[in-house]
Short mmCIF file of C-alpha atoms in Angstrom, two decimals:
data_model
loop_
_atom_site.label_atom_id
_atom_site.label_comp_id
_atom_site.label_asym_id
_atom_site.label_seq_id
_atom_site.Cartn_x
_atom_site.Cartn_y
_atom_site.Cartn_z
CA LEU A 194 -37.12 3.22 -15.16
CA LEU A 195 -34.99 -0.09 -14.29
CA LYS A 196 -33.95 -0.43 -18.26
CA MET A 197 -34.94 -3.99 -17.59
CA SER A 198 -36.90 -6.15 -20.71
CA GLU A 199 -40.29 -7.91 -20.22
CA SER A 200 -38.60 -11.01 -20.44
CA GLU A 201 -35.92 -10.59 -17.91
CA LEU A 202 -38.16 -9.54 -15.18
CA TYR A 203 -40.34 -12.40 -16.04
CA GLN A 204 -37.53 -14.73 -15.33
CA GLU A 205 -36.49 -12.81 -12.56
CA LEU A 206 -40.20 -12.98 -10.97
CA LEU A 207 -40.29 -17.03 -11.44
CA PRO A 208 -40.48 -18.62 -7.23
CA LYS A 209 -37.25 -20.16 -6.70
CA THR A 210 -36.47 -22.62 -3.67
CA ARG A 211 -33.77 -23.27 -1.70
CA VAL A 212 -32.73 -25.05 1.45
CA ASN A 213 -32.69 -22.79 4.98
CA ALA A 214 -30.19 -23.19 8.16
CA LYS A 215 -32.89 -25.62 9.10
CA GLY A 216 -32.86 -27.90 6.04
CA GLU A 217 -36.28 -26.85 5.05
CA ILE A 218 -37.48 -26.01 1.75
CA ILE A 219 -38.81 -22.34 1.12
CA THR A 220 -39.74 -20.19 -1.32
CA ASN A 221 -37.84 -16.84 -2.24
CA ALA A 222 -40.12 -14.19 -0.13
CA PHE A 223 -38.84 -11.20 -2.75
CA VAL A 224 -36.83 -10.41 -5.83
CA ARG A 225 -34.14 -8.29 -5.87
CA LEU A 226 -34.54 -6.10 -9.11
CA GLN A 227 -31.45 -3.91 -8.86
CA LYS A 228 -28.79 -2.59 -6.49
CA ARG A 229 -27.52 0.79 -6.18
CA VAL A 230 -30.68 2.57 -7.39
CA PRO A 231 -30.04 6.55 -7.35
CA ALA A 232 -32.46 8.00 -4.85
CA GLU A 233 -34.35 10.35 -7.75
CA THR A 234 -34.55 6.90 -9.65
CA TRP A 235 -36.76 4.84 -6.26
CA GLU A 236 -38.86 8.44 -5.93
CA ARG A 237 -39.94 8.41 -9.45
CA ILE A 238 -40.99 4.75 -8.92
CA ASP A 239 -42.66 4.72 -5.80
CA SER A 240 -44.87 7.85 -7.38
CA ILE A 241 -45.91 5.65 -10.08
CA MET A 242 -46.87 2.74 -8.50
CA SER A 243 -49.08 4.89 -5.86
CA LYS A 244 -51.23 5.69 -8.90
CA LEU A 245 -50.55 2.46 -10.59
CA PRO A 246 -54.02 1.68 -12.42
CA LEU A 247 -55.63 -1.68 -12.23
CA ARG A 248 -57.63 -3.55 -14.35
CA ASN A 249 -60.42 -3.90 -12.18
CA ASP A 250 -60.51 -0.86 -10.39
CA GLY A 251 -63.30 0.41 -12.95
CA LYS A 252 -65.47 -2.40 -10.78
CA LYS A 253 -67.33 -2.57 -7.75
CA LEU A 254 -64.38 -3.94 -5.71
CA SER A 255 -64.87 -6.11 -1.94
CA SER A 256 -62.94 -4.61 0.93
CA THR A 257 -60.62 -7.28 0.33
CA GLU A 258 -60.02 -6.48 -3.18
CA ARG A 259 -59.59 -3.01 -2.54
CA ALA A 260 -57.15 -3.81 0.29
CA PHE A 261 -55.31 -6.05 -1.85
CA ASN A 262 -54.90 -3.43 -4.99
CA ASN A 263 -53.82 -0.76 -2.20
CA ALA A 264 -51.26 -3.14 -1.27
CA LEU A 265 -50.10 -4.04 -4.46
CA ARG A 266 -49.14 -0.09 -5.36
CA GLN A 267 -47.68 0.41 -1.58
CA LYS A 268 -45.52 -2.93 -0.99
CA ALA A 269 -44.95 -5.07 -4.24
CA ILE A 270 -42.13 -2.90 -5.40
CA PHE A 271 -40.08 -1.87 -2.28
CA ALA A 272 -36.43 -0.36 -1.46
CA GLU A 273 -34.48 -1.01 1.59
CA ASN A 274 -31.34 0.83 2.43
CA TYR A 275 -28.18 -1.09 3.08
CA PRO A 276 -25.22 0.15 4.29
CA MET A 277 -22.32 1.34 1.70
CA ARG A 278 -18.85 2.32 2.11
CA VAL A 279 -17.78 5.41 0.97
CA TYR A 280 -14.32 7.09 0.39
CA PRO A 281 -14.07 10.97 0.10
CA ASN A 282 -10.83 10.95 -1.13
CA GLN A 283 -11.19 9.11 -3.89
CA SER A 284 -7.87 7.25 -4.95
CA LEU A 285 -5.67 8.74 -2.58
CA ALA A 286 -4.06 5.68 -0.83
CA ALA A 287 -6.08 3.21 -2.40
CA HIS A 288 -3.89 0.30 -2.38
CA VAL A 289 -3.32 0.74 1.72
CA ILE A 290 -7.21 1.41 2.67
CA GLY A 291 -8.44 -0.99 0.13
CA PHE A 292 -11.88 -1.50 -0.50
CA ALA A 293 -15.33 -3.02 0.56
CA GLY A 294 -18.31 -4.43 -0.58
CA THR A 295 -21.73 -5.20 0.82
CA GLN A 296 -22.38 -9.28 1.67
CA GLU A 297 -25.40 -10.75 2.15
CA ARG A 298 -25.68 -13.62 5.31
CA GLU A 299 -28.90 -15.31 7.08
CA LEU A 300 -29.77 -14.27 10.69
CA ASP A 301 -32.35 -16.29 12.53
CA GLY A 302 -34.08 -16.67 8.94
CA HIS A 303 -33.55 -13.19 7.36
CA LEU A 304 -30.78 -11.70 4.82
CA ILE A 305 -28.98 -8.74 6.40
CA HIS A 306 -26.44 -6.76 4.62
CA GLN A 307 -23.09 -5.79 6.39
CA ILE A 308 -19.72 -4.18 4.79
CA THR A 309 -16.87 -6.54 4.04
CA GLY A 310 -13.36 -5.45 3.64
CA ARG A 311 -11.96 -7.00 -0.01
CA ASP A 312 -8.65 -5.62 -0.26
CA GLY A 313 -6.32 -3.61 1.76
CA ILE A 314 -6.17 -2.61 5.57
CA GLU A 315 -10.02 -3.59 4.81
CA LEU A 316 -9.13 -6.70 4.33
CA THR A 317 -6.60 -6.96 7.01
CA LEU A 318 -8.97 -5.65 9.88
CA ASN A 319 -12.10 -6.51 8.51
CA SER A 320 -12.91 -8.03 11.83
CA LYS A 321 -12.11 -4.93 14.24
CA LEU A 322 -14.01 -2.62 11.58
CA SER A 323 -17.23 -4.42 11.46
CA GLY A 324 -19.68 -3.99 13.84
CA VAL A 325 -22.20 -6.64 15.29
CA PRO A 326 -26.12 -6.47 14.21
CA GLY A 327 -28.28 -6.65 16.84
CA ARG A 328 -31.85 -8.94 16.65
CA ARG A 329 -34.92 -9.21 19.14
CA LEU A 330 -36.76 -12.47 20.16
CA THR A 331 -40.60 -11.84 20.46
CA GLU A 332 -43.56 -13.54 20.56
CA THR A 333 -46.53 -12.66 18.27
CA ASP A 334 -50.23 -13.69 18.27
CA VAL A 335 -52.55 -14.81 15.57
CA ARG A 336 -52.61 -11.32 14.09
CA GLY A 337 -48.78 -10.86 14.13
CA ARG A 338 -49.12 -8.12 16.84
CA GLU A 339 -45.99 -8.09 19.66
CA VAL A 340 -47.14 -9.42 22.87
CA ILE A 341 -43.82 -10.43 25.00
CA SER A 342 -40.42 -9.23 24.19
CA LEU A 343 -37.62 -11.72 25.64
CA ARG A 344 -35.60 -9.33 26.98
CA ASP A 345 -33.20 -11.77 27.86
CA GLN A 346 -32.55 -13.06 24.52
CA ASP A 347 -31.97 -9.61 22.83
CA VAL A 348 -28.84 -8.72 21.19
CA GLU A 349 -27.75 -5.01 20.89
CA PRO A 350 -25.75 -3.87 17.93
CA ARG A 351 -22.71 -2.79 18.25
CA ASP A 352 -20.63 -0.42 15.78
CA GLY A 353 -17.33 -1.37 14.66
CA LEU A 354 -13.64 0.26 15.39
CA ASN A 355 -11.84 3.40 13.50
CA VAL A 356 -8.75 2.13 12.42
CA VAL A 357 -6.42 5.41 12.59
CA LEU A 358 -3.45 5.36 10.23
CA THR A 359 0.28 5.98 10.08
CA ILE A 360 -0.42 7.34 6.92
CA ASP A 361 -0.42 11.47 6.07
CA SER A 362 -2.79 11.94 3.96
CA VAL A 363 -0.76 15.33 2.77
CA VAL A 364 2.58 13.49 2.69
CA GLN A 365 0.67 10.74 0.68
CA HIS A 366 -0.53 13.36 -1.62
CA ILE A 367 2.73 14.91 -1.76
CA LEU A 368 4.08 11.44 -3.09
CA GLU A 369 1.24 10.67 -5.18
CA SER A 370 1.57 13.91 -7.00
CA ALA A 371 5.55 13.38 -7.68
CA LEU A 372 4.58 10.09 -8.86
CA ALA A 373 2.39 10.98 -11.50
CA ASP A 374 4.46 13.57 -13.02
CA ALA A 375 7.33 11.21 -12.94
CA MET A 376 4.71 9.03 -14.72
CA GLU A 377 3.51 11.47 -17.37
CA LYS A 378 7.69 12.44 -18.03
CA HIS A 379 8.97 9.15 -17.95
CA THR A 380 6.16 7.10 -19.33
CA PRO A 381 7.29 3.55 -17.14
CA ALA A 382 4.98 0.25 -16.65
CA SER A 383 4.28 1.28 -12.58
CA ALA A 384 5.98 4.23 -10.57
CA CYS A 385 5.78 3.09 -6.89
CA GLY A 386 6.65 5.17 -3.77
CA ILE A 387 7.02 4.77 0.33
CA VAL A 388 8.08 7.41 2.79
CA VAL A 389 9.16 6.24 6.34
CA ARG A 390 10.16 7.17 9.60
CA PRO A 391 13.07 5.51 10.65
CA LYS A 392 13.25 5.30 14.07
CA THR A 393 9.87 4.09 14.06
CA GLY A 394 8.92 2.16 10.95
CA GLU A 395 6.14 4.28 10.48
CA ILE A 396 4.56 4.49 6.74
CA LEU A 397 3.40 7.84 6.21
CA ALA A 398 3.07 7.34 2.55
CA MET A 399 2.77 4.22 0.30
CA ALA A 400 2.06 4.64 -3.36
CA THR A 401 1.38 2.68 -6.70
CA LEU A 402 0.63 3.96 -10.32
CA PRO A 403 -1.58 2.98 -12.22
CA ASN A 404 -4.34 3.37 -9.24
CA PHE A 405 -7.68 2.93 -8.95
CA ASP A 406 -10.61 4.41 -6.97
CA PRO A 407 -11.99 2.18 -4.50
CA ASN A 408 -15.72 3.62 -5.07
CA ASN A 409 -15.34 1.81 -7.91
CA PRO A 410 -12.94 -1.00 -8.21
CA GLY A 411 -14.12 -3.08 -10.69
CA ALA A 412 -14.42 -0.23 -13.14
CA TYR A 413 -10.05 -0.81 -13.17
CA PRO A 414 -8.25 -3.76 -14.30
CA ALA A 415 -6.69 -6.56 -11.85
CA ALA A 416 -3.00 -4.85 -12.54
CA ALA A 417 -4.31 -1.37 -11.06
CA ARG A 418 -5.51 -2.74 -7.93
CA ARG A 419 -2.28 -4.76 -6.89
CA ASN A 420 -0.14 -3.19 -4.51
CA ARG A 421 3.27 -3.39 -6.20
CA VAL A 422 5.45 -2.18 -3.25
CA ILE A 423 4.97 -5.33 -1.68
CA SER A 424 3.17 -7.82 -4.18
CA ASP A 425 5.96 -7.72 -6.89
CA ILE A 426 9.63 -8.48 -6.79
CA ILE A 427 12.05 -6.69 -8.50
CA GLU A 428 15.92 -7.32 -8.81
CA PRO A 429 17.45 -4.62 -6.82
CA GLY A 430 20.53 -3.20 -8.65
CA SER A 431 22.98 -1.19 -6.91
CA THR A 432 20.31 -0.26 -4.14
CA PHE A 433 21.46 -3.97 -2.52
CA LYS A 434 25.29 -2.29 -2.06
CA ILE A 435 24.15 -1.59 1.40
CA VAL A 436 24.11 -4.44 2.54
CA VAL A 437 27.39 -5.93 1.11
CA VAL A 438 29.61 -2.76 2.16
CA SER A 439 27.47 -2.84 5.61
CA GLY A 440 27.80 -6.20 6.42
CA ALA A 441 31.58 -6.29 5.49
CA LEU A 442 32.31 -2.97 7.69
CA ASN A 443 30.53 -4.85 10.39
CA ASP A 444 32.37 -7.57 10.86
CA ASN A 445 35.63 -5.51 10.07
CA ILE A 446 36.86 -7.29 6.60
CA VAL A 447 37.15 -4.23 5.07
CA ARG A 448 37.47 -0.42 6.49
CA LEU A 449 36.16 2.71 4.11
CA ASP A 450 39.23 3.68 2.98
CA GLU A 451 40.50 0.38 1.69
CA VAL A 452 41.22 0.53 -2.41
CA PHE A 453 40.59 -1.88 -4.59
CA ASN A 454 41.22 -2.88 -8.01
CA CYS A 455 38.17 -2.21 -10.49
CA GLU A 456 40.16 -3.37 -13.68
CA ASN A 457 39.34 -0.30 -15.11
CA GLY A 458 35.36 -1.74 -15.95
CA HIS A 459 35.85 -4.97 -16.54
CA PHE A 460 36.18 -7.65 -14.28
CA PRO A 461 36.63 -11.86 -15.48
CA PHE A 462 35.16 -13.89 -12.50
CA GLY A 463 33.35 -17.42 -12.77
CA GLY A 464 33.36 -17.13 -16.75
CA HIS A 465 31.49 -14.25 -16.97
CA ILE A 466 32.33 -11.06 -17.17
CA LEU A 467 31.61 -8.20 -15.18
CA HIS A 468 30.97 -4.65 -16.08
CA ASP A 469 30.94 -1.00 -14.84
CA ASP A 470 29.28 1.95 -16.42
CA HIS A 471 32.78 3.64 -15.97
CA ASN A 472 36.40 2.11 -16.49
CA PHE A 473 37.33 2.84 -12.92
CA ASP A 474 41.01 1.83 -12.06
CA SER A 475 40.93 1.94 -8.21
CA LEU A 476 38.10 3.31 -5.87
CA SER A 477 38.22 3.44 -1.93
CA VAL A 478 34.98 1.65 -0.55
CA LYS A 479 33.43 4.79 0.15
CA ASN A 480 33.70 5.42 -3.40
CA ILE A 481 32.35 2.22 -4.08
CA ILE A 482 29.42 3.06 -3.05
CA ALA A 483 29.37 7.11 -4.11
CA LYS A 484 30.45 6.15 -7.30
CA SER A 485 28.40 2.40 -7.54
CA SER A 486 31.11 0.24 -8.56
CA ASN A 487 29.60 -3.45 -9.62
CA ILE A 488 33.09 -4.97 -9.54
CA GLY A 489 34.18 -3.09 -6.36
CA ALA A 490 31.04 -4.72 -4.76
CA ALA A 491 31.39 -7.74 -6.18
CA LYS A 492 34.81 -8.24 -4.64
CA ILE A 493 33.79 -6.79 -1.36
CA GLY A 494 31.12 -9.96 -1.73
CA ILE A 495 33.97 -12.19 -2.33
CA LYS A 496 36.29 -11.04 0.30
CA MET A 497 33.24 -11.38 2.90
CA GLY A 498 32.48 -14.63 1.76
CA GLU A 499 29.25 -16.96 0.97
CA ASP A 500 27.83 -17.52 3.86
CA GLU A 501 28.61 -14.14 5.79
CA LEU A 502 26.94 -12.10 2.70
CA HIS A 503 23.90 -14.68 2.80
CA ARG A 504 23.61 -14.48 6.83
CA TYR A 505 23.47 -10.61 6.54
CA ILE A 506 21.07 -10.55 3.28
CA THR A 507 18.47 -12.57 5.86
CA ARG A 508 19.40 -9.99 8.42
CA PHE A 509 18.17 -7.25 6.64
CA GLY A 510 15.00 -8.83 6.21
CA PHE A 511 15.29 -10.46 2.70
CA GLY A 512 13.81 -13.63 2.08
CA GLU A 513 10.75 -12.74 4.37
CA ARG A 514 8.00 -10.91 4.57
CA THR A 515 8.71 -7.54 6.83
CA GLY A 516 5.22 -7.94 8.82
CA VAL A 517 3.11 -5.05 7.13
CA PRO A 518 -0.75 -5.40 7.52
CA LEU A 519 -1.64 -5.84 4.40
CA PRO A 520 -2.73 -8.48 2.21
CA GLY A 521 -0.73 -9.91 -1.17
CA GLU A 522 2.71 -9.44 0.67
CA VAL A 523 4.87 -11.78 -0.73
CA ASN A 524 8.85 -12.81 0.64
CA GLY A 525 11.27 -12.20 -2.29
CA ILE A 526 14.02 -14.60 -3.53
CA VAL A 527 16.69 -15.63 -1.77
CA HIS A 528 18.31 -18.96 -2.31
CA PRO A 529 20.50 -21.11 -0.02
CA VAL A 530 24.31 -20.84 -0.32
CA ASP A 531 23.93 -24.58 -1.89
CA LYS A 532 21.97 -23.10 -4.81
CA TRP A 533 24.35 -20.67 -5.98
CA SER A 534 26.12 -20.78 -8.61
CA LYS A 535 29.76 -20.20 -9.12
CA ILE A 536 29.42 -16.51 -9.95
CA SER A 537 26.59 -15.62 -7.37
CA ILE A 538 28.82 -14.57 -4.79
CA ALA A 539 29.61 -11.74 -7.23
CA GLN A 540 26.35 -11.10 -8.59
CA ILE A 541 24.37 -10.39 -5.55
CA PRO A 542 26.65 -7.75 -4.14
CA MET A 543 25.59 -5.90 -7.36
CA GLY A 544 21.73 -6.54 -6.82
CA GLN A 545 21.53 -9.64 -9.27
CA GLY A 546 20.22 -12.98 -8.63
CA ILE A 547 18.26 -11.84 -6.03
CA ALA A 548 14.64 -10.48 -5.86
CA VAL A 549 13.01 -8.38 -3.10
CA THR A 550 10.01 -6.10 -3.06
CA ARG A 551 10.20 -2.47 -2.78
CA LEU A 552 9.18 -2.23 0.87
CA GLN A 553 12.20 -4.33 1.66
CA LEU A 554 14.42 -2.54 0.12
CA VAL A 555 13.56 0.93 1.92
CA MET A 556 12.78 -1.07 4.62
CA ALA A 557 16.65 -2.01 4.72
CA MET A 558 17.78 1.30 4.06
CA SER A 559 15.72 2.66 7.20
CA ALA A 560 17.44 0.17 8.94
CA ILE A 561 20.97 2.11 8.09
CA ALA A 562 19.54 4.92 8.63
CA ASN A 563 17.90 3.81 12.22
CA GLY A 564 21.51 3.22 13.77
CA GLY A 565 21.59 -0.65 12.21
CA TRP A 566 18.31 -1.78 13.66
CA LEU A 567 15.52 -3.29 11.15
CA MET A 568 12.05 -1.86 12.13
CA ARG A 569 8.71 -3.82 11.44
CA PRO A 570 6.84 -1.57 9.07
CA MET A 571 4.04 0.25 11.02
CA LEU A 572 0.59 1.24 9.08
CA VAL A 573 -1.82 1.32 12.48
CA ASP A 574 -1.45 3.59 14.88
CA ARG A 575 -4.49 2.96 17.00
CA LEU A 576 -8.20 1.55 17.44
CA GLN A 577 -10.80 4.05 18.38
CA ASP A 578 -14.76 4.08 19.37
CA ASN A 579 -16.73 5.65 17.75
CA ASN A 580 -16.09 8.21 21.25
CA GLY A 581 -12.73 8.74 20.30
CA ASN A 582 -11.48 6.45 23.14
CA ILE A 583 -8.71 4.46 22.31
CA VAL A 584 -9.28 0.77 22.43
CA ALA A 585 -5.79 -0.28 21.10
CA LYS A 586 -2.30 1.47 20.33
CA TYR A 587 0.04 0.32 18.37
CA SER A 588 4.05 0.78 19.42
CA PRO A 589 7.15 0.44 17.14
CA GLN A 590 8.64 -3.19 17.16
CA ARG A 591 12.17 -3.58 16.50
CA VAL A 592 13.07 -6.67 14.86
CA ARG A 593 17.11 -7.30 14.89
CA GLN A 594 19.86 -5.15 14.77
CA VAL A 595 21.81 -6.08 11.70
CA VAL A 596 24.71 -4.07 11.92
CA SER A 597 26.29 -2.19 14.58
CA GLU A 598 25.61 1.84 15.30
CA ARG A 599 29.35 2.24 14.10
CA SER A 600 28.80 0.51 10.90
CA ALA A 601 25.48 2.01 10.06
CA ASP A 602 27.51 5.60 10.40
CA LEU A 603 30.17 4.64 8.41
CA LEU A 604 28.14 3.54 5.79
CA THR A 605 26.11 6.55 6.11
CA GLU A 606 29.35 8.40 5.31
CA ALA A 607 29.91 6.44 2.51
CA LEU A 608 26.22 7.29 1.10
CA LYS A 609 26.48 11.10 1.37
CA GLY A 610 28.98 10.41 -1.49
CA VAL A 611 26.25 9.29 -3.57
CA VAL A 612 24.85 12.55 -3.04
CA SER A 613 27.65 14.81 -3.87
CA ARG A 614 28.93 16.38 -6.84
CA GLU A 615 31.28 13.29 -7.53
CA GLY A 616 28.54 10.73 -7.01
CA THR A 617 25.98 9.34 -8.83
CA ALA A 618 22.74 11.38 -7.60
CA PRO A 619 23.44 15.29 -7.12
CA ASN A 620 20.30 15.26 -8.99
CA ALA A 621 18.80 14.26 -5.18
CA ALA A 622 20.53 16.49 -3.25
CA ILE A 623 18.41 19.21 -1.40
CA ASN A 624 18.96 22.31 -0.17
CA GLY A 625 19.66 23.13 3.59
CA TYR A 626 20.15 19.31 4.14
CA THR A 627 22.77 16.52 4.24
CA VAL A 628 20.87 13.09 1.84
CA ALA A 629 22.28 9.95 2.01
CA GLY A 630 20.98 7.03 -0.22
CA LYS A 631 21.74 5.19 -2.97
CA THR A 632 20.81 4.89 -6.60
CA GLY A 633 19.88 1.71 -8.21
CA THR A 634 19.47 0.75 -12.37
CA ALA A 635 18.81 -3.08 -12.47
CA GLN A 636 18.30 -4.75 -15.97
CA LYS A 637 14.76 -6.26 -15.98
CA VAL A 638 14.85 -10.26 -16.75
CA GLU A 639 13.06 -11.59 -19.75
CA ASN A 640 12.72 -14.99 -20.92
CA GLY A 641 15.70 -16.10 -18.60
CA THR A 642 17.80 -13.60 -19.53
CA TYR A 643 18.47 -9.70 -19.06
CA ALA A 644 17.00 -7.36 -21.58
CA HIS A 645 18.89 -4.64 -22.98
CA ASP A 646 16.33 -2.01 -22.94
CA LYS A 647 14.67 -2.75 -19.86
CA PHE A 648 15.24 -1.21 -16.33
CA VAL A 649 14.34 -0.83 -12.99
CA ALA A 650 15.49 2.39 -12.10
CA SER A 651 15.36 3.51 -8.05
CA PHE A 652 16.78 5.77 -5.55
CA ILE A 653 16.54 5.25 -1.72
CA GLY A 654 17.50 7.89 0.80
CA PHE A 655 17.16 9.81 4.27
CA PHE A 656 17.58 12.84 5.15
CA PRO A 657 19.12 14.31 7.43
CA ALA A 658 21.66 12.05 7.18
CA ASP A 659 23.26 12.10 10.71
CA ASN A 660 20.00 12.29 12.13
CA PRO A 661 17.07 10.95 10.01
CA GLU A 662 13.28 12.22 9.84
CA LEU A 663 12.42 10.84 6.83
CA CYS A 664 13.83 7.68 4.43
CA ILE A 665 12.01 7.84 1.07
CA GLY A 666 12.30 5.03 -1.69
CA ILE A 667 11.45 5.92 -5.43
CA ILE A 668 11.08 2.97 -7.52
CA LEU A 669 10.16 3.45 -11.59
CA ASP A 670 9.58 -0.02 -13.74
CA ASP A 671 10.53 0.39 -17.63
CA PRO A 672 10.86 4.11 -17.50
CA LYS A 673 10.80 5.01 -21.76
CA GLU A 674 12.61 8.37 -21.37
CA GLY A 675 15.92 7.88 -19.38
CA HIS A 676 16.49 4.52 -17.15
CA TYR A 677 18.80 5.50 -15.09
CA GLY A 678 17.96 5.83 -10.93
CA SER A 679 19.79 9.06 -11.42
CA GLN A 680 18.22 10.47 -14.12
CA VAL A 681 14.74 9.94 -13.20
CA SER A 682 13.99 8.42 -9.72
CA ALA A 683 16.70 11.09 -7.98
CA PRO A 684 14.83 14.07 -8.65
CA VAL A 685 11.46 12.83 -7.87
CA PHE A 686 12.76 11.95 -4.43
CA LYS A 687 14.31 15.63 -4.18
CA GLU A 688 10.90 17.07 -4.58
CA VAL A 689 9.01 14.87 -2.43
CA ALA A 690 11.65 15.11 -0.02
CA GLU A 691 11.38 19.04 -0.14
CA ARG A 692 8.36 19.35 0.49
CA CYS A 693 7.98 16.71 3.23
CA ALA A 694 10.11 18.86 4.83
CA SER A 695 8.54 21.97 4.67
CA TYR A 696 4.91 20.06 5.28
CA LEU A 697 6.76 18.37 8.70
CA ASN A 698 8.63 21.40 9.70
CA ILE A 699 12.40 19.13 9.82
CA PRO A 700 14.80 21.39 10.55
CA PRO A 701 17.48 22.31 8.27
CA ASP A 702 21.25 20.57 8.96
CA ASP A 703 23.28 22.64 7.42
CA PRO A 704 21.54 25.69 6.53
CA GLU A 705 24.08 28.25 6.40
CA LYS A 706 25.77 26.09 3.48
CA ASN A 707 22.78 25.64 1.68
CA PRO A 708 20.07 27.98 2.27
CA VAL A 709 16.61 26.96 1.90
CA PRO A 710 14.71 28.26 -0.59
CA GLU A 711 11.83 30.80 -0.37
CA THR A 712 9.61 28.32 -2.12
CA ILE A 713 10.04 26.03 0.91
CA ALA A 714 10.97 28.31 4.03
CA LYS A 715 9.85 26.96 7.44
CA THR A 716 7.37 29.03 9.11
CA ASP A 717 4.85 28.68 11.21
CA ASP A 718 2.23 29.57 8.84
CA ASN A 719 3.23 26.58 6.30
CA TYR A 720 3.63 24.25 8.87
CA ALA A 721 0.21 25.04 10.89
CA ALA A 722 -1.52 25.51 6.81
CA GLY A 723 -0.25 21.84 6.17
CA ARG A 724 -1.60 20.29 9.69
CA GLN A 725 -5.12 22.05 9.28
CA LEU A 726 -5.35 20.50 5.71
CA ARG A 727 -4.26 17.08 7.49
CA HIS A 728 -6.84 17.55 9.95
CA ASN A 729 -9.43 18.50 7.63
CA ASP A 730 -8.63 15.28 5.49
#
């Protein structure tokens, strides 16, 4: 029934010795033949063992022999229950939640089983989630009967705490569904998305595809279990232009209406030629953002200077971990100024020569949406006991103000142009809402050079632009059908944003100019239905 060969069974049943915590040499009292045995399999084994014929059953047996045979049938093979973590929503938010396994440890000479976090929040907050096993010290007589209980040495068991996340299961499902559609349509190597409340830093959704089922993580390759949002680095491409432009505005180095010569798409600098996708002649700073001119951004960076540019890069949080409570987060790569090449001052403003995480990018854009304040990303809302009593409540944390509110507002005006008909991402426009955002299309580096056929496509935006409720980032790694962020990532942003706006009942900021379609009407019924679904999940 356990599908074990006789030779395997024989090897397992050979006595084994070990040294216990007291330094004593002891033999094993039992052998574990198999884990996770289905209940129906155990019931069949138990039934067969209870009727198992033994060779000497036909003879007249002594009472001792009969007791031995009965014990053999009843106790030779036994099953024990031990705790398991079950994830009823399967792969939903798997990279955030992580997964747990069962770990054995010795307690007073006995092996006990405990659930132990292996990845994600399960690992980060393992000490909060884990309970404490109880134990009781007793004395027994020669026959093994308990005669005295040493109550003052008892330890009562204690349940672990419940962790309540900021993740909204409905928003998470919306994001994962949209990314799955993008995976099917554009066949990228991976697709990542993040939904954040800019004012608080609360993460409502974080997803990476390919995904995995935490109920059976071993069935998936390690690459599918990796949370690329925080563990993989990318060159950001044009989404990084928000750093140089907001910094230059903040230092009064440029004005939004100041015009730069964009050299008709070809700009020699530091022994290299910088290119734009279109041959722009002259563009204002506002249009440098709206039309995503690399040359314009490079000239702003040059005017700004190396030290100031580097200062704003670090102030926006690049080059350091965001502090999100998940394992595996990396710093990204920000070289000190004395390690920059001659062309770095022109390349970095257009998102080359620097490596960031996807979460860092979204939190930087959220800082623009939040009046210049960089927030620490929140994933844990509170800890509760089994009775629902709040043991710990977590609050939003400001990291620092990276630019002034005025500078953030000025950049927001420019970012609105990105989503206009004249900008690079009209595909990200949402009926009823003003959207501010930025596209990115970054060439991937292979063998030390930029590949001409592999790209990271992104769009990061927030809405309503003047009073932002959500900031959403969509990043596709090496899409095969279309490679521009405006083509492949912006439409995914639009889908996620529209569905989230309907579910969260976010009021339109311009309903007369852009009426909300009936399919996402903000009705009380839709709102209540969405909230009920979240409650049931």
